[in-house]
Coordinates of C-alpha atoms in Angstrom, one line a residue:
M92 CA 0.0 0.0 0.0
N93 CA 1.6 3.3 -1.1
V94 CA 0.7 6.3 0.9
S95 CA 2.1 9.7 0.1
I96 CA 2.0 12.7 2.3
K97 CA 2.1 16.1 0.6
Q98 CA 4.2 18.6 2.5
T99 CA 2.9 22.1 3.0
P100 CA 4.8 25.1 4.4
I101 CA 5.4 24.8 8.1
T102 CA 2.7 26.4 10.2
I103 CA 3.8 28.9 12.7
I104 CA 2.3 26.9 15.5
S105 CA 4.9 24.1 15.0
R106 CA 7.5 26.6 16.2
K107 CA 5.6 28.0 19.2
P108 CA 7.3 27.4 22.5
W109 CA 4.1 26.5 24.3
F110 CA 3.3 23.8 21.6
L111 CA 6.7 22.3 21.7
S112 CA 6.9 22.4 25.5
L113 CA 3.4 20.8 25.8
R114 CA 4.3 18.1 23.3
L115 CA 7.6 17.2 25.0
I116 CA 6.0 17.3 28.5
T117 CA 3.2 15.0 27.4
T118 CA 5.6 12.5 25.8
L119 CA 7.9 12.4 28.9
L120 CA 4.9 12.2 31.2
L121 CA 3.4 9.2 29.4
T122 CA 6.6 7.3 28.9
G123 CA 7.7 8.0 32.5
S124 CA 4.4 6.9 34.0
A125 CA 4.5 3.8 31.8
I126 CA 7.9 2.8 33.0
G127 CA 7.0 3.6 36.6
F128 CA 3.6 1.8 36.8
L129 CA 3.7 -0.9 34.2
K130 CA 7.2 -2.3 35.0
P131 CA 7.9 -3.2 31.3
N132 CA 10.3 -5.9 30.2
N133 CA 13.6 -5.0 28.6
F134 CA 12.2 -4.9 25.1
N135 CA 9.3 -2.6 26.0
Y136 CA 11.6 -0.5 28.2
T137 CA 13.8 0.0 25.1
L138 CA 10.8 1.0 23.0
L139 CA 9.7 3.6 25.6
T140 CA 13.2 5.0 25.9
L141 CA 13.3 5.4 22.1
Y142 CA 9.9 7.1 22.1
A143 CA 11.1 9.6 24.7
A144 CA 14.2 10.3 22.6
F145 CA 12.1 11.0 19.6
G146 CA 10.2 13.5 21.7
F147 CA 13.4 15.4 22.2
L148 CA 14.2 15.1 18.5
Y149 CA 10.8 16.6 17.6
L150 CA 11.8 19.6 19.7
L151 CA 15.2 19.8 18.0
Y152 CA 13.7 19.7 14.5
N153 CA 11.5 22.7 15.2
I154 CA 14.2 24.8 16.9
T155 CA 16.6 24.3 14.0
S156 CA 14.1 24.2 11.2
R157 CA 14.7 27.9 10.4
H158 CA 18.3 27.1 9.3
F159 CA 17.2 24.4 6.7
S160 CA 14.9 24.3 3.7
E161 CA 11.3 23.2 4.3
D162 CA 11.8 20.2 1.9
Y163 CA 14.6 19.0 4.1
V164 CA 12.8 19.5 7.3
G165 CA 9.7 17.9 5.9
S166 CA 11.6 14.8 4.9
I167 CA 13.1 14.5 8.3
V168 CA 9.7 14.9 10.0
I169 CA 8.2 12.2 7.7
I170 CA 10.9 9.7 8.8
H171 CA 10.4 10.8 12.4
L172 CA 6.6 10.3 12.3
A173 CA 7.1 6.9 10.6
C174 CA 9.5 5.8 13.4
E175 CA 7.1 7.0 16.1
L176 CA 4.1 5.1 14.5
L177 CA 6.2 2.0 14.3
I178 CA 7.2 2.2 18.0
E179 CA 3.6 2.9 19.0
G180 CA 2.4 0.0 17.0
L181 CA 4.9 -2.4 18.6
L182 CA 4.0 -1.0 22.1
V183 CA 0.3 -1.5 21.5
N184 CA 0.8 -5.0 20.2
Q185 CA 3.2 -6.0 23.0
V186 CA 1.1 -4.5 25.9
G187 CA -2.6 -5.1 25.8
G188 CA -3.4 -5.1 22.1
N189 CA -7.0 -3.9 21.7
F190 CA -7.0 -2.6 25.3
S191 CA -3.5 -1.2 25.4
P192 CA -3.0 2.1 27.3
F193 CA -0.4 3.1 24.7
I194 CA -3.2 3.7 22.1
L195 CA -3.0 7.3 23.3
F196 CA 0.5 7.6 21.9
F197 CA -1.0 7.3 18.4
I198 CA -3.1 10.5 19.0
I199 CA 0.0 12.5 20.0
T200 CA 1.7 11.6 16.7
I201 CA -1.5 12.4 14.7
V202 CA -1.8 15.8 16.3
S203 CA 2.0 16.4 15.9
S204 CA 1.7 15.8 12.1
A205 CA -1.0 18.5 11.6
P206 CA 1.3 21.6 11.9
Y207 CA 3.5 20.2 9.1
F208 CA 1.1 18.5 6.8
H209 CA -2.3 20.0 7.7
L210 CA -5.6 18.2 7.2
M211 CA -4.7 15.7 4.5
G212 CA -1.4 14.9 6.2
A213 CA -3.1 14.3 9.6
L214 CA -5.8 12.1 8.0
T215 CA -3.0 10.1 6.3
V216 CA -1.1 9.6 9.6
A217 CA -4.4 8.6 11.3
T218 CA -4.9 6.0 8.6
L219 CA -1.4 4.6 9.1
A220 CA -1.9 4.6 12.9
G221 CA -5.3 2.8 12.4
L222 CA -3.6 0.1 10.3
L223 CA -0.7 -0.5 12.7
Y224 CA -3.2 -0.7 15.6
S225 CA -6.0 -2.8 14.1
L226 CA -4.3 -5.3 11.8
P227 CA -2.5 -7.2 14.6
V228 CA -5.8 -7.3 16.5
F229 CA -7.6 -9.4 13.9
F230 CA -4.8 -11.0 12.0
D231 CA -1.8 -13.1 12.9
L232 CA 1.2 -11.1 11.7
S233 CA 3.7 -12.9 13.8
F234 CA 5.1 -14.5 10.6
I235 CA 6.5 -11.2 9.5
Y236 CA 9.1 -11.3 12.4
E237 CA 8.6 -14.1 14.8
G238 CA 8.9 -12.9 18.5
L239 CA 8.5 -9.3 17.5
I240 CA 4.8 -9.2 16.7
E241 CA 2.5 -11.0 19.1
P242 CA -0.4 -13.1 17.7
P243 CA -4.0 -12.0 18.4
K244 CA -5.1 -12.7 22.0
L245 CA -8.9 -12.0 21.7
A246 CA -9.8 -15.7 22.1
G247 CA -7.8 -16.1 25.2
M248 CA -9.3 -13.0 26.7
G249 CA -12.9 -14.2 26.2
I250 CA -13.8 -11.3 23.9
S251 CA -16.1 -11.8 21.0
S252 CA -15.1 -10.5 17.5
D253 CA -18.1 -8.1 17.6
E254 CA -16.9 -6.5 20.8
A255 CA -13.3 -6.3 19.4
F256 CA -14.5 -4.8 16.2
Y257 CA -16.6 -2.2 18.0
T258 CA -13.6 -1.3 20.3
V259 CA -11.3 -0.9 17.2
F260 CA -14.0 1.1 15.5
L261 CA -14.2 3.5 18.4
H262 CA -10.5 4.0 18.5
L263 CA -10.3 4.6 14.8
C264 CA -13.1 7.2 15.1
L265 CA -11.1 8.8 17.8
F266 CA -8.0 8.8 15.6
Y267 CA -9.9 10.4 12.7
F268 CA -11.6 12.9 15.0
F269 CA -8.3 14.2 16.3
A270 CA -6.8 14.2 12.8
F271 CA -9.7 16.2 11.4
I272 CA -9.8 18.7 14.3
S273 CA -6.0 19.3 14.5
G274 CA -5.6 19.2 10.7
Y275 CA -8.5 21.7 10.1
L276 CA -7.2 24.1 12.8
A277 CA -3.6 23.9 11.6
E278 CA -4.7 24.5 8.0
N279 CA -6.9 27.5 9.0
L280 CA -4.1 28.8 11.2
F281 CA -1.7 28.5 8.3
F282 CA -3.8 30.5 5.8
T283 CA -4.8 33.0 8.4
S284 CA -1.1 33.5 9.4
R285 CA -0.1 33.8 5.8
E286 CA -2.9 36.4 5.1
L287 CA -1.9 38.3 8.2
S288 CA 1.7 38.2 7.2
N289 CA 0.8 39.6 3.8
I290 CA -1.3 42.3 5.3
R291 CA 1.5 43.2 7.7
F292 CA 4.0 43.2 4.9
E293 CA 1.8 45.4 2.7
T294 CA 1.0 47.8 5.6
S295 CA 4.7 48.0 6.7
E296 CA 5.7 48.6 3.1
I297 CA 3.2 51.4 2.7
L298 CA 4.3 53.0 6.0
E299 CA 8.0 52.6 5.1
Q300 CA 7.5 54.3 1.7
M301 CA 5.7 57.3 3.2
R302 CA 7.5 60.6 2.9
S303 CA 6.0 61.7 6.2
G304 CA 7.5 60.6 9.5
L305 CA 5.3 58.2 11.6
L306 CA 5.8 57.3 15.2
T307 CA 3.6 55.0 17.3
I308 CA 4.0 55.2 21.1
N309 CA 2.3 53.1 23.7
S310 CA 0.7 54.5 26.8
S311 CA 4.0 54.0 28.8
G312 CA 6.0 56.2 26.4
K313 CA 7.8 53.4 24.6
I314 CA 8.2 53.7 20.8
V315 CA 6.4 50.8 19.1
Y316 CA 6.8 51.8 15.4
F317 CA 9.3 54.2 13.8
N318 CA 9.3 54.4 10.0
K319 CA 12.2 55.2 7.7
A320 CA 11.0 58.8 6.9
A321 CA 10.9 59.6 10.6
G322 CA 14.5 58.5 10.9
K323 CA 15.5 60.6 8.0
I324 CA 13.8 63.7 9.2
L325 CA 14.9 63.4 12.9
G326 CA 18.4 62.0 12.2
V327 CA 17.6 58.8 14.2
V328 CA 18.3 55.2 13.2
P329 CA 14.9 53.5 13.1
D330 CA 16.1 50.1 14.4
K331 CA 17.6 51.7 17.5
A332 CA 14.4 53.8 18.1
R333 CA 12.0 50.9 18.1
Q334 CA 11.1 49.5 21.6
T335 CA 13.0 52.3 23.2
D336 CA 11.7 55.0 25.6
L337 CA 10.6 58.2 23.8
N338 CA 12.7 60.4 26.0
D339 CA 15.8 58.4 25.2
V340 CA 15.3 58.7 21.4
L341 CA 14.2 62.3 21.1
G342 CA 17.3 64.0 22.5
D343 CA 19.1 67.4 21.9
G344 CA 17.4 69.5 19.3
L345 CA 14.1 67.5 19.4
E346 CA 12.9 68.9 22.8
E347 CA 9.8 70.6 21.3
L348 CA 8.6 67.4 19.6
R349 CA 9.2 65.4 22.7
W350 CA 7.3 67.9 24.9
Q351 CA 4.3 67.9 22.4
I352 CA 4.1 64.1 22.4
N353 CA 4.5 63.7 26.2
Y354 CA 1.9 66.4 26.8
A355 CA -0.6 64.8 24.5
L356 CA -0.1 61.4 26.2
K357 CA -0.7 62.9 29.6
A358 CA -3.7 65.0 28.5
G359 CA -5.1 62.2 26.3
R360 CA -5.9 64.8 23.7
S361 CA -5.3 64.7 19.9
E362 CA -3.7 67.5 18.0
A363 CA -5.1 68.1 14.5
R364 CA -2.3 70.2 13.2
S365 CA 0.5 72.3 14.7
E366 CA 3.9 73.6 13.6
I367 CA 7.1 73.2 15.6
N368 CA 10.8 73.6 15.0
I369 CA 13.5 71.0 15.6
R370 CA 17.2 71.1 15.1
T371 CA 19.5 68.3 13.8
P372 CA 23.3 68.3 13.4
E373 CA 23.0 67.5 9.6
K374 CA 20.2 70.0 8.5
G375 CA 20.1 72.5 11.3
K376 CA 16.7 74.1 12.0
I377 CA 13.8 72.2 10.5
P378 CA 10.1 73.4 10.6
L379 CA 7.8 70.4 11.2
G380 CA 4.0 70.0 10.6
L381 CA 2.8 67.8 13.4
S382 CA -0.4 65.8 13.9
L383 CA -1.1 63.7 17.0
S384 CA -3.9 61.1 17.3
M385 CA -4.8 59.0 20.3
I386 CA -5.3 55.2 20.1
R387 CA -8.0 53.9 22.4
D388 CA -9.5 50.4 23.1
D389 CA -13.2 49.5 23.1
Q390 CA -13.6 50.8 26.6
R391 CA -12.0 54.2 25.5
N392 CA -8.9 53.5 27.6
L393 CA -5.8 55.1 26.2
R394 CA -3.5 52.6 24.5
G395 CA -1.0 55.0 22.9
L396 CA -0.5 57.7 20.3
I397 CA 0.3 58.1 16.6
A398 CA 2.5 61.0 15.7
L399 CA 2.6 62.0 12.0
F400 CA 4.9 64.8 10.9
Q401 CA 6.3 66.3 7.7
D402 CA 9.4 68.4 7.0
L403 CA 8.0 71.8 5.9
T404 CA 11.4 73.2 4.7
E405 CA 10.5 73.0 1.0
A406 CA 6.9 74.1 1.6
K407 CA 8.2 77.1 3.5
K408 CA 10.6 77.9 0.7
L409 CA 7.8 77.7 -1.9
E410 CA 5.6 79.8 0.3
E411 CA 8.3 82.4 0.6
K412 CA 8.9 82.3 -3.1
M413 CA 5.2 82.9 -3.8
R414 CA 5.2 85.9 -1.4
T415 CA 8.4 87.2 -3.0
S416 CA 7.0 86.8 -6.5
D417 CA 3.8 88.7 -5.5
R418 CA 5.9 91.4 -3.8
L419 CA 8.2 91.7 -6.8
A420 CA 5.3 92.0 -9.3
A421 CA 3.7 94.8 -7.2
V422 CA 7.0 96.6 -6.9
G423 CA 7.7 96.2 -10.6
Q424 CA 4.4 97.9 -11.6
L425 CA 5.1 100.7 -9.1
A426 CA 8.7 101.0 -10.4
A427 CA 7.6 101.3 -14.0
G428 CA 5.3 104.2 -13.2
I429 CA 7.7 106.0 -11.0
A430 CA 10.6 105.6 -13.5
H431 CA 8.6 107.1 -16.4
E432 CA 7.4 110.0 -14.3
I433 CA 10.9 110.9 -13.1
R434 CA 13.0 110.1 -16.1
N435 CA 11.7 112.8 -18.4
P436 CA 12.2 115.7 -15.9
L437 CA 15.5 114.2 -14.9
A438 CA 16.7 114.2 -18.6
S439 CA 15.7 117.9 -18.8
I440 CA 17.5 118.8 -15.7
S441 CA 20.6 116.9 -16.7
G442 CA 20.6 118.5 -20.2
S443 CA 20.2 122.0 -18.8
V444 CA 23.0 121.5 -16.4
E445 CA 25.3 120.3 -19.2
V446 CA 24.4 123.5 -21.2
L447 CA 25.1 125.7 -18.2
K448 CA 28.4 124.0 -17.6
D449 CA 29.6 124.6 -21.2
E450 CA 28.3 128.2 -21.4
L451 CA 29.2 129.5 -18.0
N452 CA 32.8 130.0 -16.9
L453 CA 32.5 128.6 -13.4
D454 CA 35.2 127.8 -10.9
G455 CA 35.6 127.0 -7.2
D456 CA 32.5 125.9 -5.3
N457 CA 30.1 126.7 -8.1
L458 CA 31.9 124.3 -10.5
R459 CA 32.0 121.6 -7.8
L460 CA 28.3 122.0 -7.1
L461 CA 27.5 121.8 -10.8
Q462 CA 29.6 118.6 -11.2
L463 CA 27.9 117.1 -8.2
I464 CA 24.5 117.8 -9.8
L465 CA 25.7 115.9 -13.0
K466 CA 27.1 113.0 -10.9
E467 CA 23.9 112.5 -8.9
S468 CA 21.8 112.9 -12.0
S469 CA 23.8 110.1 -13.6
R470 CA 23.4 107.9 -10.5
L471 CA 19.7 108.6 -10.4
N472 CA 19.4 107.7 -14.1
T473 CA 21.2 104.4 -13.4
I474 CA 18.6 103.6 -10.6
L475 CA 15.8 104.5 -13.0
S476 CA 17.3 102.1 -15.6
D477 CA 17.3 99.4 -13.0
F478 CA 13.7 100.2 -12.2
L479 CA 12.7 99.8 -15.8
N480 CA 14.7 96.5 -16.2
F481 CA 13.0 95.2 -13.1
A482 CA 9.5 96.2 -14.5
R483 CA 10.1 94.9 -18.0
I484 CA 11.1 91.3 -17.1
N485 CA 7.7 89.8 -17.5
K486 CA 7.3 91.4 -20.9
L487 CA 10.5 90.0 -22.4
S488 CA 10.4 87.1 -24.9
A489 CA 12.4 84.1 -23.7
G490 CA 13.8 82.7 -26.9
R491 CA 16.6 80.1 -26.8
C492 CA 20.0 80.5 -25.2
D493 CA 23.2 78.6 -24.9
I494 CA 24.3 79.0 -21.3
A495 CA 27.9 77.8 -22.1
A496 CA 28.4 80.6 -24.6
C497 CA 27.0 83.2 -22.2
I498 CA 29.4 82.1 -19.5
R499 CA 32.4 82.2 -21.8
E500 CA 31.4 85.8 -22.9
I501 CA 31.0 86.9 -19.3
M502 CA 34.4 85.5 -18.4
D503 CA 36.0 87.6 -21.1
L504 CA 34.2 90.8 -19.9
I505 CA 34.1 90.6 -16.1
P506 CA 37.8 91.0 -15.3
G507 CA 37.6 94.6 -16.6
H508 CA 34.8 95.6 -14.3
D509 CA 35.7 98.1 -11.6
Q510 CA 34.4 95.8 -8.9
M511 CA 37.0 93.1 -9.8
T512 CA 40.2 93.9 -7.9
E513 CA 43.5 92.1 -8.4
S514 CA 42.9 90.1 -5.2
I515 CA 39.8 88.5 -6.7
E516 CA 40.2 85.4 -8.9
I517 CA 37.5 83.9 -11.0
S518 CA 37.3 80.5 -12.6
H519 CA 34.6 78.5 -14.5
H520 CA 33.7 75.0 -15.4
I521 CA 31.2 74.1 -18.1
H522 CA 30.1 70.4 -17.9
R523 CA 29.4 70.3 -21.7
P524 CA 29.9 72.6 -24.6
L525 CA 26.2 73.1 -25.6
I526 CA 23.7 73.9 -22.8
M527 CA 20.3 75.1 -24.2
V528 CA 17.5 76.6 -22.1
A529 CA 14.4 78.6 -22.9
A530 CA 15.7 82.1 -22.2
S531 CA 17.2 85.0 -24.0
D532 CA 20.9 85.7 -24.0
D533 CA 20.4 89.0 -22.2
Q534 CA 18.4 87.4 -19.4
I535 CA 21.1 84.7 -18.8
K536 CA 23.9 87.3 -19.0
Q537 CA 22.0 89.6 -16.5
V538 CA 21.6 86.7 -14.1
L539 CA 25.3 85.8 -14.3
W540 CA 26.5 89.4 -14.2
N541 CA 24.5 90.3 -11.1
L542 CA 25.5 87.1 -9.2
I543 CA 29.2 87.5 -10.1
L544 CA 29.2 91.2 -9.1
N545 CA 27.4 90.3 -5.8
S546 CA 30.3 87.9 -5.0
A547 CA 32.9 90.4 -6.2
Q548 CA 31.5 93.0 -3.8
A549 CA 31.6 90.5 -0.9
L550 CA 35.3 89.8 -1.7
R551 CA 36.3 93.4 -2.4
D552 CA 38.0 94.0 1.0
Q553 CA 39.6 90.6 1.6
G554 CA 39.9 89.0 -1.9
G555 CA 39.2 85.4 -2.7
L556 CA 37.9 83.1 -5.4
I557 CA 34.7 83.1 -7.4
K558 CA 33.7 79.8 -9.1
V559 CA 31.1 79.6 -11.9
S560 CA 30.0 76.1 -12.9
T561 CA 27.1 74.2 -14.6
D562 CA 25.7 70.7 -14.2
D563 CA 22.6 68.6 -14.9
H564 CA 19.9 68.2 -12.2
I565 CA 16.8 66.0 -12.0
E566 CA 13.9 67.1 -9.7
T567 CA 11.9 64.7 -7.6
D568 CA 9.2 64.7 -10.2
S569 CA 11.8 63.6 -12.8
K570 CA 11.9 67.0 -14.5
E571 CA 15.3 67.7 -16.1
M572 CA 16.9 71.0 -15.1
I573 CA 20.2 72.9 -15.8
K574 CA 22.1 74.0 -12.7
I575 CA 24.2 77.2 -12.7
I576 CA 26.3 77.7 -9.6
V577 CA 28.0 80.9 -8.6
A578 CA 30.1 80.4 -5.4
D579 CA 32.6 82.5 -3.5
D580 CA 34.7 81.9 -0.4
G581 CA 33.8 85.2 1.3
P582 CA 32.4 85.9 4.7
G583 CA 28.9 84.7 3.9
I584 CA 25.6 86.5 4.4
P585 CA 24.5 87.1 8.0
D586 CA 21.3 85.4 9.2
D587 CA 19.4 88.7 9.8
V588 CA 20.1 89.8 6.2
R589 CA 19.6 86.4 4.4
G590 CA 15.8 86.6 4.4
R591 CA 15.8 90.1 2.7
I592 CA 18.4 89.8 0.0
F593 CA 15.7 89.3 -2.7
D594 CA 13.6 92.2 -1.5
P595 CA 13.7 95.2 -3.9
F596 CA 15.7 98.2 -2.8
F597 CA 17.3 96.4 0.1
S598 CA 21.1 96.6 0.1
T599 CA 23.9 96.5 2.6
K600 CA 26.3 98.2 0.2
K601 CA 27.0 102.0 0.3
D602 CA 26.3 102.6 -3.4
G603 CA 23.9 99.7 -4.0
T604 CA 20.4 100.2 -5.5
G605 CA 19.1 97.0 -4.0
L606 CA 17.8 95.7 -7.3
G607 CA 20.5 93.4 -8.5
L608 CA 19.4 90.2 -6.7
P609 CA 15.7 91.0 -7.0
I610 CA 16.2 91.3 -10.8
V611 CA 17.9 87.9 -10.8
A612 CA 15.0 86.4 -8.8
R613 CA 12.4 87.8 -11.1
I614 CA 14.2 86.6 -14.2
V615 CA 14.6 83.1 -12.8
D616 CA 11.0 83.0 -11.7
Y617 CA 9.8 84.2 -15.1
L618 CA 11.8 81.4 -16.8
G619 CA 10.1 78.8 -14.7
G620 CA 13.2 78.1 -12.5
K621 CA 14.2 78.6 -8.9
I622 CA 17.2 79.9 -7.0
D623 CA 18.7 78.5 -3.9
L624 CA 21.1 80.1 -1.4
D625 CA 23.5 78.3 0.8
T626 CA 25.8 80.5 3.0
S627 CA 27.9 80.4 6.1
P628 CA 31.0 82.1 7.4
E629 CA 33.0 78.9 6.9
K630 CA 32.2 78.1 3.3
G631 CA 31.1 81.4 1.9
T632 CA 28.1 81.9 -0.3
I633 CA 26.7 79.7 -3.0
F634 CA 23.9 80.8 -5.3
T635 CA 22.4 77.9 -7.3
V636 CA 20.1 78.7 -10.2
F637 CA 17.9 75.9 -11.6
L638 CA 16.4 76.4 -15.1
P639 CA 14.2 74.0 -17.2
K640 CA 16.2 72.1 -19.8
E641 CA 15.2 72.2 -23.5
I642 CA 15.6 68.5 -24.1
A643 CA 14.0 68.0 -27.5
R644 CA 15.4 71.0 -29.3
E645 CA 18.8 70.6 -27.7
T646 CA 18.9 67.1 -29.1
Q647 CA 17.9 68.3 -32.5
D648 CA 20.8 70.9 -32.4
K649 CA 23.3 68.2 -31.5
I650 CA 22.1 65.9 -34.3
L651 CA 22.2 68.9 -36.7
Q652 CA 25.7 69.7 -35.5
E653 CA 26.9 66.2 -36.0
V654 CA 25.4 66.0 -39.5
T655 CA 27.1 69.4 -40.4
L656 CA 30.5 68.2 -39.1
A657 CA 30.1 64.9 -41.0

């Protein structure tokens, strides 16, 4: 008779300490009581000792099964169960037959097979156990191995075949009952565990891929869950944070976040939305948007808290950019009106003074005052020109521009400017010879010119190096950009000034109009780009301009260039 047992993945219950301990204790208790009360002969004593040893082996398989493949472990368990069934069959045959107390051992093996082979496996083991138990009761199998298998003893015991059959039938029903119950429970537990594992994996994957930080804290203040984004924002290793007290994880720089969470836990009150500031060694000051939600059980008792937070740095920058754009647009309209109203009378005044200077023979203080009028008129005219440039930006057509050519042209002209002293060096690096963007040459030159002059003015007293470079950049939304970097090793921009450098008419320089950097900001904004500032006393000032890349047309130009050269 060929019986096959289909192995299924190991159910989690087969590795549970309580299950393994219960199985081992039951085995040792039954074998120990049998040896103590039944006083078995040497052969049966050997069988009981082997059975107890197999109980320890079952425990060993389950403990070490994680280190081996399921196919290997399954094969070992099949051999193990077969040996147990054989020992149990011999014990039942040797001691009592149809009324042997060792029939209970069969049930232990049947139940032990269920976690590995589920319902069909348990029913198969029950069938094998029934055959090993019942066949020697009704048939003389002593011819298989004389002295090992006892012949039937029913006649000598005065028991009719009907009574023996009914007893065997009850035992077989008991075998199949335990096989069905244990197999059914193991199978359901397996599928439920697998489904739960899938749900946990999917949930964990979703939480780990979130860009918002997520903390789950129990009622005693211990962190239960800490996702990857939370670690990135707070500068904390997630694995070290889990199962650790909140106050130990949120240390220096994170005091406000720690206080908010602890206060919410004590008060038992959720916080829909609030903004706080934290500080990390890598990023410095970070604004956070924080939401706190209480976790309660069915009786409304507090179980813990969920903290959800986002890094608002980029949002704050965008918000500031929008405010600056609105402010610049309003100032631009005002500047255009003022410039037109002032420029015409100024031209008349300046022209009249020039005529008086030529026709009158002045000297001394009168001549000096006349020259002062001309000088200030010229300076005022320069300011008005800046006004008009500032106001006309949104009316200019973009066109197409090669940034590389603009940089090379600026590098030829800038050394002759009066702001460039001998102590100031300037270098440039262009990452490829053709860099096309949707802008006019004048716009790009004005951006470069103003940024370079701003750096030159910062280095005027102490000297230093200005570096101009370009590179490719890909935004988080996969948008391709061109990056223009103007960096200097000067003293940097003070914190109290940094937030106002793009405001029109704000300048820290004696003769500055306060329109250079605002014009840069307006041009970049008009071209659909952005400008970032990174400054500190240690590394100087770095302006980074991001402009959208003209991919398709730039590719066409390259192809056309290659064809022309060929």
